[in-house]
mmCIF file of C-alpha atoms in Angstrom:
data_model
loop_
_atom_site.group_PDB
_atom_site.id
_atom_site.type_symbol
_atom_site.label_atom_id
_atom_site.label_comp_id
_atom_site.label_asym_id
_atom_site.label_seq_id
_atom_site.Cartn_x
_atom_site.Cartn_y
_atom_site.Cartn_z
ATOM 1 C CA UNK A 1 8.630 61.673 112.767
ATOM 2 C CA UNK A 2 7.222 64.919 111.386
ATOM 3 C CA UNK A 3 9.872 64.794 108.667
ATOM 4 C CA UNK A 4 8.502 61.512 107.312
ATOM 5 C CA UNK A 5 4.971 62.901 107.182
ATOM 6 C CA UNK A 6 6.021 65.480 104.601
ATOM 7 C CA UNK A 7 7.384 62.831 102.242
ATOM 8 C CA UNK A 8 4.934 61.473 99.710
ATOM 9 C CA UNK A 9 5.178 60.302 96.106
ATOM 10 C CA UNK A 10 2.387 62.637 95.000
ATOM 11 C CA UNK A 11 4.209 65.653 96.410
ATOM 12 C CA UNK A 12 7.428 64.524 94.696
ATOM 13 C CA UNK A 13 5.664 64.188 91.327
ATOM 14 C CA UNK A 14 3.983 67.568 91.778
ATOM 15 C CA UNK A 15 7.324 69.177 92.712
ATOM 16 C CA UNK A 16 9.008 67.604 89.649
ATOM 17 C CA UNK A 17 6.203 68.849 87.361
ATOM 18 C CA UNK A 18 6.525 72.333 88.844
ATOM 19 C CA UNK A 19 10.301 72.289 88.333
ATOM 20 C CA UNK A 20 10.028 71.051 84.735
ATOM 21 C CA UNK A 21 7.306 73.596 83.922
ATOM 22 C CA UNK A 22 9.688 76.427 84.759
ATOM 23 C CA UNK A 23 12.420 75.118 82.429
ATOM 24 C CA UNK A 24 12.800 76.275 78.853
ATOM 25 C CA UNK A 25 12.315 73.815 76.024
ATOM 26 C CA UNK A 26 15.998 73.564 75.075
ATOM 27 C CA UNK A 27 16.904 72.777 78.702
ATOM 28 C CA UNK A 28 14.468 69.867 78.704
ATOM 29 C CA UNK A 29 15.920 68.487 75.465
ATOM 30 C CA UNK A 30 19.449 68.690 76.854
ATOM 31 C CA UNK A 31 18.280 66.997 80.047
ATOM 32 C CA UNK A 32 16.718 64.137 78.071
ATOM 33 C CA UNK A 33 19.835 63.840 75.915
ATOM 34 C CA UNK A 34 22.131 63.713 78.949
ATOM 35 C CA UNK A 35 19.900 61.124 80.641
ATOM 36 C CA UNK A 36 19.861 59.000 77.473
ATOM 37 C CA UNK A 37 23.650 59.115 77.187
ATOM 38 C CA UNK A 38 24.009 58.211 80.867
ATOM 39 C CA UNK A 39 21.621 55.260 80.556
ATOM 40 C CA UNK A 40 23.374 54.014 77.417
ATOM 41 C CA UNK A 41 26.739 54.081 79.179
ATOM 42 C CA UNK A 42 25.306 52.283 82.218
ATOM 43 C CA UNK A 43 23.625 49.713 79.957
ATOM 44 C CA UNK A 44 26.945 49.104 78.173
ATOM 45 C CA UNK A 45 28.696 48.489 81.500
ATOM 46 C CA UNK A 46 25.975 46.060 82.603
ATOM 47 C CA UNK A 47 26.011 44.252 79.268
ATOM 48 C CA UNK A 48 29.815 44.064 79.216
ATOM 49 C CA UNK A 49 30.020 42.732 82.766
ATOM 50 C CA UNK A 50 28.198 39.528 81.835
ATOM 51 C CA UNK A 51 30.689 37.103 80.293
ATOM 52 C CA UNK A 52 29.509 33.641 79.440
ATOM 53 C CA UNK A 53 32.261 31.186 80.094
ATOM 54 C CA UNK A 54 32.292 28.251 77.710
ATOM 55 C CA UNK A 55 31.820 24.845 79.224
ATOM 56 C CA UNK A 56 35.073 22.942 79.316
ATOM 57 C CA UNK A 57 35.373 19.362 80.358
ATOM 58 C CA UNK A 58 37.965 18.743 83.010
ATOM 59 C CA UNK A 59 38.836 15.106 82.512
ATOM 60 C CA UNK A 60 41.614 13.682 84.618
ATOM 61 C CA UNK A 61 43.029 10.411 83.413
ATOM 62 C CA UNK A 62 44.626 8.150 85.973
ATOM 63 C CA UNK A 63 47.125 5.495 85.089
ATOM 64 C CA UNK A 64 46.411 2.067 86.441
ATOM 65 C CA UNK A 65 49.415 0.106 87.596
ATOM 66 C CA UNK A 66 49.500 -3.590 88.439
ATOM 67 C CA UNK A 67 50.083 -4.483 92.048
ATOM 68 C CA UNK A 68 52.989 -6.716 91.053
ATOM 69 C CA UNK A 69 55.037 -3.833 89.694
ATOM 70 C CA UNK A 70 58.691 -3.929 90.728
ATOM 71 C CA UNK A 71 60.845 -1.100 92.052
ATOM 72 C CA UNK A 72 62.886 -1.093 88.828
ATOM 73 C CA UNK A 73 59.718 -0.509 86.806
ATOM 74 C CA UNK A 74 58.760 2.315 89.132
ATOM 75 C CA UNK A 75 62.201 3.959 88.790
ATOM 76 C CA UNK A 76 62.134 3.551 85.007
ATOM 77 C CA UNK A 77 58.736 5.265 84.820
ATOM 78 C CA UNK A 78 59.943 8.018 87.121
ATOM 79 C CA UNK A 79 62.919 8.670 84.807
ATOM 80 C CA UNK A 80 60.559 8.925 81.831
ATOM 81 C CA UNK A 81 58.260 11.275 83.752
ATOM 82 C CA UNK A 82 61.217 13.354 84.945
ATOM 83 C CA UNK A 83 62.459 13.762 81.357
ATOM 84 C CA UNK A 84 58.991 14.941 80.280
ATOM 85 C CA UNK A 85 58.933 17.357 83.202
ATOM 86 C CA UNK A 86 62.338 18.808 82.254
ATOM 87 C CA UNK A 87 61.193 19.321 78.645
ATOM 88 C CA UNK A 88 58.037 21.109 79.840
ATOM 89 C CA UNK A 89 60.056 23.306 82.227
ATOM 90 C CA UNK A 90 62.520 24.240 79.466
ATOM 91 C CA UNK A 91 59.649 25.169 77.155
ATOM 92 C CA UNK A 92 58.080 27.282 79.890
ATOM 93 C CA UNK A 93 61.402 29.001 80.552
ATOM 94 C CA UNK A 94 61.781 29.784 76.818
ATOM 95 C CA UNK A 95 58.318 31.370 76.778
ATOM 96 C CA UNK A 96 59.145 33.382 79.912
ATOM 97 C CA UNK A 97 62.372 34.654 78.367
ATOM 98 C CA UNK A 98 60.552 35.626 75.152
ATOM 99 C CA UNK A 99 57.877 37.504 77.122
ATOM 100 C CA UNK A 100 60.545 39.166 79.250
ATOM 101 C CA UNK A 101 62.382 40.280 76.094
ATOM 102 C CA UNK A 102 59.141 41.803 74.743
ATOM 103 C CA UNK A 103 58.584 43.738 77.957
ATOM 104 C CA UNK A 104 62.226 44.834 78.006
ATOM 105 C CA UNK A 105 61.861 46.162 74.456
ATOM 106 C CA UNK A 106 58.782 48.193 75.483
ATOM 107 C CA UNK A 107 60.581 49.425 78.604
ATOM 108 C CA UNK A 108 63.586 50.525 76.550
ATOM 109 C CA UNK A 109 61.307 52.377 74.134
ATOM 110 C CA UNK A 110 59.527 54.148 77.002
ATOM 111 C CA UNK A 111 62.856 55.020 78.646
ATOM 112 C CA UNK A 112 64.203 56.464 75.407
ATOM 113 C CA UNK A 113 61.093 58.663 75.137
ATOM 114 C CA UNK A 114 61.409 59.961 78.687
ATOM 115 C CA UNK A 115 58.821 57.874 80.454
#
């Protein structure tokens, strides 16, 4: 507990003043410049870490079907939905192939340059 008795804010301030009084003027200016640069970099990280996400509505529409719907109507709708699903999957596969070709082009360039 004797260690905690020697800690006080007044002693810390006095010790800092004593340390700064022994420094030359150019050292103090460089210290202030380095502290300013450090605080600017920290402020930029804090400012950049806050990203406001725009509000987007997430509306889900549900189809209402009559209770008297027959099995043939259900199968017909399923065929229509399946065709839409196949078109969407083909489009997704085309985009994947295009992205893969882009990455392959970059990989070939890096390989040719020894990376």
